[in-house]
Tab-separated table of C-alpha atoms in Angstrom:
chain	number	residue	atom	x	y	z
A	16	MET	CA	79.579	-77.311	120.503
A	17	THR	CA	81.503	-76.199	123.646
A	18	SER	CA	81.591	-79.918	125.304
A	19	ALA	CA	84.129	-82.618	123.877
A	20	VAL	CA	81.664	-85.141	122.052
A	21	LYS	CA	82.006	-87.987	123.801
A	22	LEU	CA	78.496	-90.025	122.714
A	23	ILE	CA	76.907	-90.601	119.650
A	24	ILE	CA	73.044	-91.834	119.793
A	25	PHE	CA	71.823	-93.432	116.429
A	26	ASP	CA	67.814	-93.911	115.542
A	27	TRP	CA	67.774	-97.068	113.970
A	28	ASP	CA	65.457	-97.382	111.115
A	29	GLY	CA	65.941	-94.756	108.067
A	30	THR	CA	68.969	-93.836	109.715
A	31	LEU	CA	71.272	-96.754	110.389
A	32	PHE	CA	68.905	-99.349	109.029
A	33	ASP	CA	67.451	-99.853	105.338
A	34	SER	CA	64.276	-100.665	106.460
A	35	VAL	CA	61.607	-97.861	105.721
A	36	GLY	CA	60.597	-99.381	102.520
A	37	GLN	CA	59.322	-102.872	104.430
A	38	ILE	CA	57.711	-100.820	107.135
A	39	VAL	CA	55.753	-98.909	104.381
A	40	LYS	CA	54.861	-102.303	103.175
A	41	SER	CA	53.604	-104.262	106.191
A	42	LEU	CA	52.146	-101.299	106.909
A	43	LYS	CA	49.528	-101.824	104.571
A	44	PHE	CA	50.065	-104.659	104.767
A	45	ALA	CA	48.399	-104.864	107.960
A	46	ALA	CA	45.896	-101.807	107.183
A	47	LYS	CA	44.340	-104.088	103.962
A	48	GLN	CA	43.220	-107.333	106.407
A	49	PHE	CA	40.844	-105.045	108.633
A	50	ASN	CA	40.009	-102.489	105.457
A	51	GLN	CA	41.822	-99.732	107.371
A	52	PRO	CA	42.652	-96.752	104.251
A	53	LEU	CA	46.193	-96.562	104.216
A	54	THR	CA	48.579	-94.491	101.753
A	55	ASP	CA	52.466	-94.636	101.176
A	56	GLU	CA	52.577	-91.397	102.481
A	57	ASP	CA	50.820	-91.421	105.922
A	58	ALA	CA	52.214	-94.932	106.667
A	59	LYS	CA	55.878	-93.631	106.217
A	60	SER	CA	55.028	-90.159	108.568
A	61	ILE	CA	54.843	-92.094	111.568
A	62	ILE	CA	58.103	-94.225	110.846
A	63	GLY	CA	60.186	-93.395	114.311
A	64	LEU	CA	57.156	-93.696	116.910
A	65	GLY	CA	56.926	-96.230	119.143
A	66	LEU	CA	54.059	-99.020	118.050
A	67	PRO	CA	51.324	-97.953	120.520
A	68	GLU	CA	51.493	-94.258	119.261
A	69	VAL	CA	51.756	-95.470	115.602
A	70	ALA	CA	48.067	-97.384	115.693
A	71	GLN	CA	46.442	-94.279	117.902
A	72	VAL	CA	47.807	-91.872	115.154
A	73	LEU	CA	46.980	-94.427	111.344
A	74	PHE	CA	43.890	-95.631	113.199
A	75	PRO	CA	42.280	-93.697	115.520
A	76	GLN	CA	38.765	-94.207	114.174
A	77	VAL	CA	39.291	-98.478	115.366
A	78	PRO	CA	40.579	-98.359	118.895
A	79	ASP	CA	39.526	-101.769	119.393
A	80	LEU	CA	41.837	-102.919	116.465
A	81	HIS	CA	44.693	-101.220	117.272
A	82	GLU	CA	46.351	-104.835	118.660
A	83	ALA	CA	45.147	-106.969	116.144
A	84	ILE	CA	46.578	-104.755	113.361
A	85	LEU	CA	49.879	-103.952	114.812
A	86	GLN	CA	50.280	-107.764	115.483
A	87	SER	CA	49.984	-108.544	111.712
A	88	TYR	CA	51.885	-105.868	110.874
A	89	SER	CA	54.877	-107.461	112.942
A	90	ALA	CA	54.692	-111.295	111.858
A	91	HIS	CA	54.262	-109.437	108.068
A	92	TYR	CA	57.719	-107.101	109.338
A	93	VAL	CA	59.364	-110.030	110.356
A	94	GLU	CA	58.712	-112.603	107.993
A	95	HIS	CA	60.302	-110.077	104.650
A	96	SER	CA	62.900	-107.995	106.371
A	97	LYS	CA	65.011	-110.714	106.901
A	98	HIS	CA	67.319	-109.336	104.575
A	99	ASP	CA	66.789	-105.896	105.378
A	100	ARG	CA	70.473	-104.514	106.109
A	101	TRP	CA	72.230	-101.568	107.262
A	102	PHE	CA	72.645	-98.558	104.246
A	103	ASP	CA	75.992	-98.687	102.502
A	104	GLY	CA	78.864	-97.554	104.721
A	105	VAL	CA	77.580	-97.823	107.788
A	106	ALA	CA	79.683	-100.655	109.778
A	107	GLU	CA	82.603	-98.739	108.061
A	108	MET	CA	81.535	-95.435	110.250
A	109	LEU	CA	80.543	-97.226	113.103
A	110	HIS	CA	83.444	-98.907	113.819
A	111	ASP	CA	86.020	-96.023	113.117
A	112	LEU	CA	83.830	-94.025	115.323
A	113	LYS	CA	84.299	-96.359	118.022
A	114	GLU	CA	88.053	-97.453	117.800
A	115	SER	CA	87.922	-93.717	117.700
A	116	GLY	CA	87.007	-94.677	121.100
A	117	ILE	CA	83.504	-92.395	120.799
A	118	HIS	CA	80.700	-94.739	122.518
A	119	LEU	CA	77.552	-95.138	120.458
A	120	ALA	CA	74.358	-95.869	121.731
A	121	VAL	CA	70.366	-96.668	119.949
A	122	ALA	CA	67.580	-94.849	120.520
A	123	THR	CA	64.716	-96.332	118.458
A	124	GLY	CA	60.926	-96.489	117.530
A	125	LYS	CA	61.106	-100.352	117.338
A	126	SER	CA	60.311	-102.590	120.661
A	127	ARG	CA	63.338	-104.118	122.717
A	128	LYS	CA	62.096	-107.637	120.511
A	129	GLY	CA	62.584	-106.587	117.158
A	130	LEU	CA	65.518	-104.268	118.306
A	131	ASP	CA	67.256	-107.399	119.864
A	132	ARG	CA	66.334	-109.238	116.564
A	133	VAL	CA	67.837	-107.003	114.547
A	134	LEU	CA	70.826	-106.196	116.092
A	135	GLY	CA	71.942	-109.948	116.198
A	136	GLN	CA	71.023	-109.554	112.291
A	137	THR	CA	73.774	-107.131	111.642
A	138	GLN	CA	75.742	-108.660	114.877
A	139	SER	CA	76.554	-105.244	116.028
A	140	VAL	CA	75.484	-106.036	119.937
A	141	SER	CA	79.140	-105.393	120.926
A	142	LEU	CA	79.031	-101.618	119.115
A	143	PHE	CA	76.716	-100.020	121.788
A	144	SER	CA	77.234	-98.766	124.958
A	145	ALA	CA	73.249	-98.454	125.389
A	146	THR	CA	70.455	-98.995	123.390
A	147	ARG	CA	66.539	-98.103	123.875
A	148	ALA	CA	63.542	-99.300	122.715
A	149	ALA	CA	59.978	-97.687	122.828
A	150	SER	CA	58.361	-100.674	124.284
A	151	GLU	CA	60.772	-99.778	127.592
A	152	THR	CA	60.367	-96.159	127.673
A	153	LYS	CA	58.294	-93.419	126.378
A	154	SER	CA	58.363	-93.155	122.973
A	155	LYS	CA	60.002	-89.915	120.719
A	156	PRO	CA	60.058	-87.101	121.478
A	157	ASP	CA	59.838	-87.694	124.919
A	158	PRO	CA	63.719	-87.478	126.033
A	159	LEU	CA	63.226	-90.307	128.401
A	160	MET	CA	65.091	-92.497	126.541
A	161	LEU	CA	68.125	-90.128	125.473
A	162	ALA	CA	68.053	-89.365	129.400
A	163	GLU	CA	67.989	-92.984	130.659
A	164	ILE	CA	71.056	-93.550	128.104
A	165	LEU	CA	73.022	-90.722	129.103
A	166	ALA	CA	72.024	-92.053	133.018
A	167	GLU	CA	73.570	-95.375	131.933
A	168	THR	CA	76.492	-93.806	129.522
A	169	GLY	CA	77.193	-91.653	132.225
A	170	PHE	CA	77.202	-88.385	129.650
A	171	ASN	CA	75.655	-85.180	129.861
A	172	ALA	CA	73.401	-84.105	126.873
A	173	ASP	CA	76.369	-81.483	126.271
A	174	GLN	CA	78.416	-84.233	125.879
A	175	ALA	CA	76.342	-86.076	122.970
A	176	ILE	CA	74.803	-85.907	119.452
A	177	MET	CA	71.721	-87.399	118.514
A	178	VAL	CA	71.458	-88.506	114.744
A	179	GLY	CA	68.175	-89.097	112.743
A	180	ASP	CA	66.393	-89.042	110.093
A	181	THR	CA	62.748	-88.025	111.091
A	182	SER	CA	61.155	-85.136	113.493
A	183	TYR	CA	60.993	-87.430	116.443
A	184	ASP	CA	64.384	-87.990	116.762
A	185	LEU	CA	65.379	-83.987	116.784
A	186	GLU	CA	62.193	-82.892	118.430
A	187	MET	CA	63.433	-85.451	120.712
A	188	ALA	CA	66.863	-84.010	121.290
A	189	LEU	CA	65.657	-80.942	121.086
A	190	ASN	CA	63.919	-81.307	124.281
A	191	ILE	CA	66.635	-82.257	126.273
A	192	ARG	CA	68.959	-79.771	124.913
A	193	MET	CA	70.967	-82.359	123.441
A	194	PRO	CA	72.335	-81.281	119.280
A	195	SER	CA	71.852	-83.384	116.821
A	196	VAL	CA	72.105	-83.894	113.357
A	197	GLY	CA	69.639	-84.308	110.651
A	198	VAL	CA	69.561	-87.006	107.663
A	199	THR	CA	67.717	-86.595	104.436
A	200	TYR	CA	67.520	-90.411	102.446
A	201	GLY	CA	65.135	-91.364	105.595
A	202	VAL	CA	62.063	-90.067	105.899
A	203	HIS	CA	61.602	-86.821	106.401
A	204	VAL	CA	62.625	-83.798	104.227
A	205	PRO	CA	64.776	-81.237	105.256
A	206	GLU	CA	62.843	-78.717	105.705
A	207	VAL	CA	60.981	-80.817	108.284
A	208	LEU	CA	64.144	-81.484	109.857
A	209	GLN	CA	65.294	-77.943	110.067
A	210	GLN	CA	62.587	-76.535	112.309
A	211	TYR	CA	64.568	-78.572	115.507
A	212	HIS	CA	67.930	-76.809	114.774
A	213	PRO	CA	69.854	-79.477	114.158
A	214	LEU	CA	73.848	-78.903	113.667
A	215	ALA	CA	73.986	-80.329	109.528
A	216	VAL	CA	71.750	-82.063	107.777
A	217	VAL	CA	72.926	-84.234	105.552
A	218	ASP	CA	72.296	-86.477	102.813
A	219	SER	CA	74.013	-89.893	102.724
A	220	ILE	CA	76.123	-91.612	105.185
A	221	ASP	CA	79.472	-90.612	103.617
A	222	GLU	CA	78.485	-86.962	104.873
A	223	LEU	CA	77.114	-88.376	108.047
A	224	HIS	CA	80.853	-89.609	108.509
A	225	GLN	CA	82.902	-87.309	107.625
A	226	LEU	CA	80.946	-84.601	109.734
A	227	LEU	CA	80.954	-86.433	112.734
A	228	LYS	CA	84.186	-87.382	111.916
A	229	ASN	CA	84.893	-83.503	112.340
A	230	LEU	CA	82.670	-82.227	114.848
A	231	ILE	CA	84.324	-84.734	117.447
A	232	ASN	CA	87.569	-83.320	116.590
A	233	GLN	CA	87.063	-79.880	116.675
A	234	SER	CA	84.839	-80.320	120.052
A	235	VAL	CA	88.175	-81.637	121.053
A	236	ALA	CA	90.106	-78.806	119.833
A	237	CYS	CA	87.696	-76.283	121.546
């Protein structure tokens, strides 16, 4: 990286928040209510997309049922995810980064309603300088949500890092020429993430925390 790191943008589900398992369970529940086949792998593969895109990818054969399936999914997820939480070490990492002067943001496939709910659940609204949900912009991998976060915070793409666990996150960053970091403890395997040329791919929150600190320090020294 050639510019000092000023902004780190995080995906939510599977990157900060330990919610992938419940998302899969809720998608399978909704599919079953409408007699639609859905495997664990297929359900997991779309995490990161906006909800309309999820329905289009998973249930293209029944477009007239998309709204009802998504309503069933959302109701089940809200009811059964009340005890979902950040991965261990996330709170410490975010507070440490913020205290070191780095701006933090969220770019997620969640709806705004869903994002606001989990921001409240984790009492983390004040940690983030900007947040974008797929329901108020374009879904990943379109880079519009990143462009909007940059415009709101006043930084350039080369002053930011996108952190995510899916190909959608890293492709979105690549589309706007923003450096990225992949994490393997969420949805996609390293081989998939590496296709989008991240700065690094890490396997744990501890590794991510140390890597981000190193990248910040290196960028300041350059």
